[in-house]
């Protein structure tokens, strides 16, 4: 049923095919993080960029980045510009609001987008200008005080005005919006370097009716954009955003939207009832999928794949779960409608019963950094998310407060700010499979959903399904060519071939700066007798361990971490996991989706790294370790064309 080939049997040729490399080197050598994956030794066709690869390269980026133009980031003392953000993404050092320098340690990103909040864009910088009428408004007084209590009081006024749309008109003048939007667009144009580093113009649409999170990032394909973003101040109903995007598209301005933090929506993000109270229908589904092909499955404010209460038989469901609202300290009470796997299942149900699917998403990750620092998701180098507010281990709750050396007597109240920061992760990144590092190629990959998400490490994941793969596919040097020729990649639809069961090519390679891989899994959702079901299959095990094909679980490989040094076990886990797998429960009549999850050995969580450097014990209520992971976009099996 499954052919598990571990790194010990891997050839350089096969790793080259996965990575896009040119020569059969050792497994670690072909994965150089400091440069984009190279194409096979072939001349790029005329008009193509160096590195062009017909079999596609893996590129990593961050499509959720805030700078000083975001009202909240500026209040957090962040003064980084869009240009600073792109310099950071390219590997340069920039200043942090906490008064120190920060830099990526794992090499530059391949692409990035600055996505400042469209709502009151640039207003806080204007409020800090004594020559501006905005600075003299009562609502902003105290906002830039040296006294934290006054800053918090003013910030609360701003947030309240933001939420009920009652801030004075000076906060959103056309001139103010135009200046900030021009800086975002101009910076993207200036730093875009086809073949080396790609920038996208973007922004965040920040809708939160009743504080339930409906945020989206809007990413434009090229430099053609409207004169101003469509914001939640125009309408907090995402349907109106999608209609605006349709109008832009008709005028030659192509874009897509990416929802994020569905975990903070309290069931609203993937609800089956529209904002106007009507049930979703085919027109709604087509409108949404035309404009929203992807979802951000993981970021600093938690992972939205699934929740333990929704997936009780998934031992890995409890990964960086955040169970409170985004903008206010309030517990989430409704998890259904707030997590991606459940939405995929609901989409199958709607397709089965009514003939449309509004939840047919591909996956990415991104950071949501408010430090103008794309890709700042490296666990050992975590420096927070919200500028000065969580700039130190004390402030973010990973070290005892006020210089204490133990946690004895420390207030563990979950409503404290530091408790919220403790629940935040250090995630994630967007991965795409594209022919070259350019706006056109990467955007096309996002449109066809040939994307994957990681919780931070730059693991590469490939996933194909087909009926005519040769039995020795995983050993063949031309496996990627054959996989494309005889199957469909992640993000695609697999149509039936009589009663035949398909084969799935599952393939992951570790980040050489990250942990070793422990297992590769396939997550399946399907409809059986009208009921949506799910199951997790381990399909490839590390360390040569045998896969139990009765339980579909790998044995534990015994990998651990020395919590006194954060050194992981050196000789556990694999560089590569790949297999050709068939679903033992496949029924050609059942509509289904499949996606891959690749899981690393345990490693120290950022909070443990903070404690180690601080010379204090890790927080007793936080997990000292995590198991980093990557997710492919799904493949949908459609029994009816």
Tab-separated table of N, CA and C in Angstrom, residues 335-405:
chain	number	residue	atom	x	y	z
A	335	UNK	N	-15.908	27.007	17.577
A	335	UNK	CA	-14.752	26.637	16.774
A	335	UNK	C	-15.157	26.207	15.365
A	336	UNK	N	-16.322	25.593	15.217
A	336	UNK	CA	-16.799	25.255	13.879
A	336	UNK	C	-17.038	26.552	13.110
A	337	UNK	N	-16.561	26.609	11.892
A	337	UNK	CA	-16.633	27.837	11.125
A	337	UNK	C	-15.392	28.700	11.273
A	338	UNK	N	-14.487	28.275	12.162
A	338	UNK	CA	-13.278	29.048	12.400
A	338	UNK	C	-11.997	28.334	12.026
A	339	UNK	N	-12.090	27.076	11.537
A	339	UNK	CA	-10.885	26.301	11.232
A	339	UNK	C	-10.992	25.713	9.829
A	340	UNK	N	-9.849	25.624	9.177
A	340	UNK	CA	-9.813	25.351	7.747
A	340	UNK	C	-10.260	23.933	7.410
A	341	UNK	N	-9.803	22.941	8.165
A	341	UNK	CA	-10.172	21.562	7.819
A	341	UNK	C	-11.680	21.375	7.879
A	342	UNK	N	-12.306	21.945	8.894
A	342	UNK	CA	-13.758	21.835	9.007
A	342	UNK	C	-14.437	22.543	7.830
A	343	UNK	N	-13.866	23.679	7.409
A	343	UNK	CA	-14.420	24.386	6.250
A	343	UNK	C	-14.308	23.543	4.986
A	344	UNK	N	-13.188	22.839	4.810
A	344	UNK	CA	-13.044	21.956	3.650
A	344	UNK	C	-14.124	20.873	3.662
A	345	UNK	N	-14.407	20.340	4.842
A	345	UNK	CA	-15.458	19.323	4.949
A	345	UNK	C	-16.834	19.915	4.642
A	346	UNK	N	-17.087	21.125	5.162
A	346	UNK	CA	-18.359	21.782	4.863
A	346	UNK	C	-18.490	22.040	3.366
A	347	UNK	N	-17.366	22.371	2.727
A	347	UNK	CA	-17.387	22.587	1.284
A	347	UNK	C	-17.775	21.334	0.528
A	348	UNK	N	-17.260	20.170	0.978
A	348	UNK	CA	-17.660	18.908	0.351
A	348	UNK	C	-19.162	18.685	0.494
A	349	UNK	N	-19.681	18.980	1.684
A	349	UNK	CA	-21.120	18.798	1.914
A	349	UNK	C	-21.940	19.678	0.974
A	350	UNK	N	-21.526	20.940	0.849
A	350	UNK	CA	-22.272	21.846	-0.020
A	350	UNK	C	-22.183	21.401	-1.479
A	351	UNK	N	-21.007	20.944	-1.892
A	351	UNK	CA	-20.853	20.448	-3.262
A	351	UNK	C	-21.750	19.240	-3.500
A	352	UNK	N	-21.804	18.362	-2.511
A	352	UNK	CA	-22.595	17.132	-2.633
A	352	UNK	C	-24.088	17.442	-2.705
A	353	UNK	N	-24.520	18.365	-1.851
A	353	UNK	CA	-25.958	18.596	-1.713
A	353	UNK	C	-26.497	19.649	-2.673
A	354	UNK	N	-25.664	20.673	-2.974
A	354	UNK	CA	-26.193	21.818	-3.714
A	354	UNK	C	-25.389	22.157	-4.965
A	355	UNK	N	-24.261	21.481	-5.173
A	355	UNK	CA	-23.533	21.661	-6.417
A	355	UNK	C	-22.571	22.827	-6.457
A	356	UNK	N	-22.180	23.373	-5.315
A	356	UNK	CA	-21.173	24.439	-5.285
A	356	UNK	C	-20.342	24.310	-4.011
A	357	UNK	N	-19.118	24.869	-4.059
A	357	UNK	CA	-18.183	24.766	-2.934
A	357	UNK	C	-17.475	26.105	-2.748
A	358	UNK	N	-17.841	26.868	-1.705
A	358	UNK	CA	-17.203	28.167	-1.473
A	358	UNK	C	-15.919	28.076	-0.657
A	359	UNK	N	-15.531	26.858	-0.246
A	359	UNK	CA	-14.396	26.693	0.667
A	359	UNK	C	-13.318	25.796	0.051
A	360	UNK	N	-13.016	26.024	-1.194
A	360	UNK	CA	-12.045	25.198	-1.902
A	360	UNK	C	-10.699	25.930	-1.923
A	361	UNK	N	-10.071	26.010	-0.739
A	361	UNK	CA	-8.898	26.850	-0.543
A	361	UNK	C	-7.592	26.085	-0.707
A	362	UNK	N	-6.593	26.758	-1.285
A	362	UNK	CA	-5.212	26.336	-1.127
A	362	UNK	C	-4.637	26.964	0.133
A	363	UNK	N	-3.452	26.503	0.553
A	363	UNK	CA	-2.883	26.918	1.833
A	363	UNK	C	-1.616	27.742	1.645
A	364	UNK	N	-1.484	28.781	2.466
A	364	UNK	CA	-0.203	29.432	2.698
A	364	UNK	C	-0.076	29.712	4.191
A	365	UNK	N	1.125	30.052	4.624
A	365	UNK	CA	1.360	30.652	5.919
A	365	UNK	C	1.959	32.025	5.707
A	366	UNK	N	1.933	32.857	6.715
A	366	UNK	CA	2.624	34.143	6.717
A	366	UNK	C	2.764	34.574	8.166
A	367	UNK	N	3.419	35.710	8.408
A	367	UNK	CA	3.776	36.034	9.791
A	367	UNK	C	2.780	36.950	10.490
A	368	UNK	N	2.238	37.974	9.809
A	368	UNK	CA	1.489	39.056	10.442
A	368	UNK	C	2.390	39.893	11.348
A	369	UNK	N	3.669	39.958	11.014
A	369	UNK	CA	4.556	40.803	11.801
A	369	UNK	C	4.087	42.249	11.760
A	370	UNK	N	4.163	42.935	12.902
A	370	UNK	CA	3.924	44.374	12.973
A	370	UNK	C	5.240	45.104	13.235
A	371	UNK	N	6.343	44.452	12.917
A	371	UNK	CA	7.676	45.022	13.116
A	371	UNK	C	8.368	45.369	11.799
A	372	UNK	N	7.624	45.382	10.684
A	372	UNK	CA	8.219	45.590	9.363
A	372	UNK	C	9.317	44.564	9.105
A	373	UNK	N	9.079	43.309	9.538
A	373	UNK	CA	10.121	42.280	9.504
A	373	UNK	C	9.587	40.995	8.887
A	374	UNK	N	9.425	40.931	7.558
A	374	UNK	CA	8.894	39.720	6.913
A	374	UNK	C	9.756	38.498	7.199
A	375	UNK	N	9.093	37.387	7.477
A	375	UNK	CA	9.821	36.138	7.700
A	375	UNK	C	10.447	36.020	9.068
A	376	UNK	N	10.098	36.898	9.993
A	376	UNK	CA	10.690	36.833	11.340
A	376	UNK	C	9.961	35.784	12.165
A	377	UNK	N	10.121	34.527	11.734
A	377	UNK	CA	9.406	33.409	12.350
A	377	UNK	C	10.379	32.316	12.789
A	378	UNK	N	11.637	32.689	12.961
A	378	UNK	CA	12.662	31.728	13.372
A	378	UNK	C	12.606	31.566	14.888
A	379	UNK	N	12.265	30.375	15.327
A	379	UNK	CA	11.992	30.122	16.737
A	379	UNK	C	13.120	30.600	17.662
A	380	UNK	N	14.388	30.292	17.388
A	380	UNK	CA	15.443	30.726	18.316
A	380	UNK	C	15.662	32.228	18.326
A	381	UNK	N	15.220	32.932	17.275
A	381	UNK	CA	15.445	34.368	17.173
A	381	UNK	C	14.155	35.175	17.343
A	382	UNK	N	13.176	34.637	18.032
A	382	UNK	CA	11.886	35.311	18.182
A	382	UNK	C	12.061	36.648	18.915
A	383	UNK	N	11.530	37.731	18.318
A	383	UNK	CA	11.601	39.033	18.991
A	383	UNK	C	10.236	39.701	19.048
A	384	UNK	N	9.195	38.876	19.051
A	384	UNK	CA	7.856	39.407	19.227
A	384	UNK	C	7.211	39.826	17.926
A	385	UNK	N	6.026	40.392	18.055
A	385	UNK	CA	5.197	40.756	16.906
A	385	UNK	C	4.785	42.221	16.922
A	386	UNK	N	4.593	42.797	18.106
A	386	UNK	CA	3.933	44.106	18.192
A	386	UNK	C	4.866	45.165	18.781
A	387	UNK	N	6.009	45.342	18.147
A	387	UNK	CA	6.896	46.441	18.470
A	387	UNK	C	7.352	46.462	19.914
A	388	UNK	N	7.230	47.637	20.523
A	388	UNK	CA	7.702	47.822	21.893
A	388	UNK	C	6.898	46.992	22.892
A	389	UNK	N	5.658	46.661	22.554
A	389	UNK	CA	4.772	45.996	23.515
A	389	UNK	C	5.248	44.616	23.931
A	390	UNK	N	5.916	43.884	23.025
A	390	UNK	CA	6.402	42.542	23.387
A	390	UNK	C	7.867	42.387	22.977
A	391	UNK	N	8.620	43.448	23.169
A	391	UNK	CA	9.999	43.496	22.679
A	391	UNK	C	10.994	42.745	23.547
A	392	UNK	N	10.601	42.338	24.766
A	392	UNK	CA	11.515	41.636	25.667
A	392	UNK	C	10.852	40.372	26.200
A	393	UNK	N	11.640	39.400	26.662
A	393	UNK	CA	11.048	38.191	27.247
A	393	UNK	C	10.115	38.495	28.414
A	394	UNK	N	10.442	39.490	29.221
A	394	UNK	CA	9.575	39.880	30.334
A	394	UNK	C	8.208	40.306	29.804
A	395	UNK	N	8.189	41.188	28.807
A	395	UNK	CA	6.925	41.701	28.280
A	395	UNK	C	6.093	40.621	27.605
A	396	UNK	N	6.734	39.688	26.931
A	396	UNK	CA	5.961	38.650	26.242
A	396	UNK	C	5.741	37.412	27.105
A	397	UNK	N	6.138	37.473	28.370
A	397	UNK	CA	5.758	36.447	29.327
A	397	UNK	C	6.541	35.169	29.263
A	398	UNK	N	7.701	35.188	28.616
A	398	UNK	CA	8.531	33.987	28.576
A	398	UNK	C	9.602	33.999	29.652
A	399	UNK	N	9.713	35.106	30.363
A	399	UNK	CA	10.611	35.215	31.517
A	399	UNK	C	9.813	35.813	32.667
A	400	UNK	N	10.126	35.461	33.913
A	400	UNK	CA	9.381	36.027	35.040
A	400	UNK	C	9.478	37.544	35.052
A	401	UNK	N	8.393	38.235	35.429
A	401	UNK	CA	8.399	39.702	35.375
A	401	UNK	C	9.254	40.334	36.463
A	402	UNK	N	9.625	41.586	36.227
A	402	UNK	CA	10.302	42.430	37.218
A	402	UNK	C	11.606	41.836	37.720
A	403	UNK	N	12.288	41.107	36.845
A	403	UNK	CA	13.599	40.589	37.210
A	403	UNK	C	13.581	39.367	38.113
A	404	UNK	N	12.403	38.797	38.353
A	404	UNK	CA	12.334	37.599	39.204
A	404	UNK	C	13.072	36.450	38.527
A	405	UNK	N	13.577	35.532	39.338
A	405	UNK	CA	14.349	34.413	38.803
A	405	UNK	C	13.555	33.111	38.787
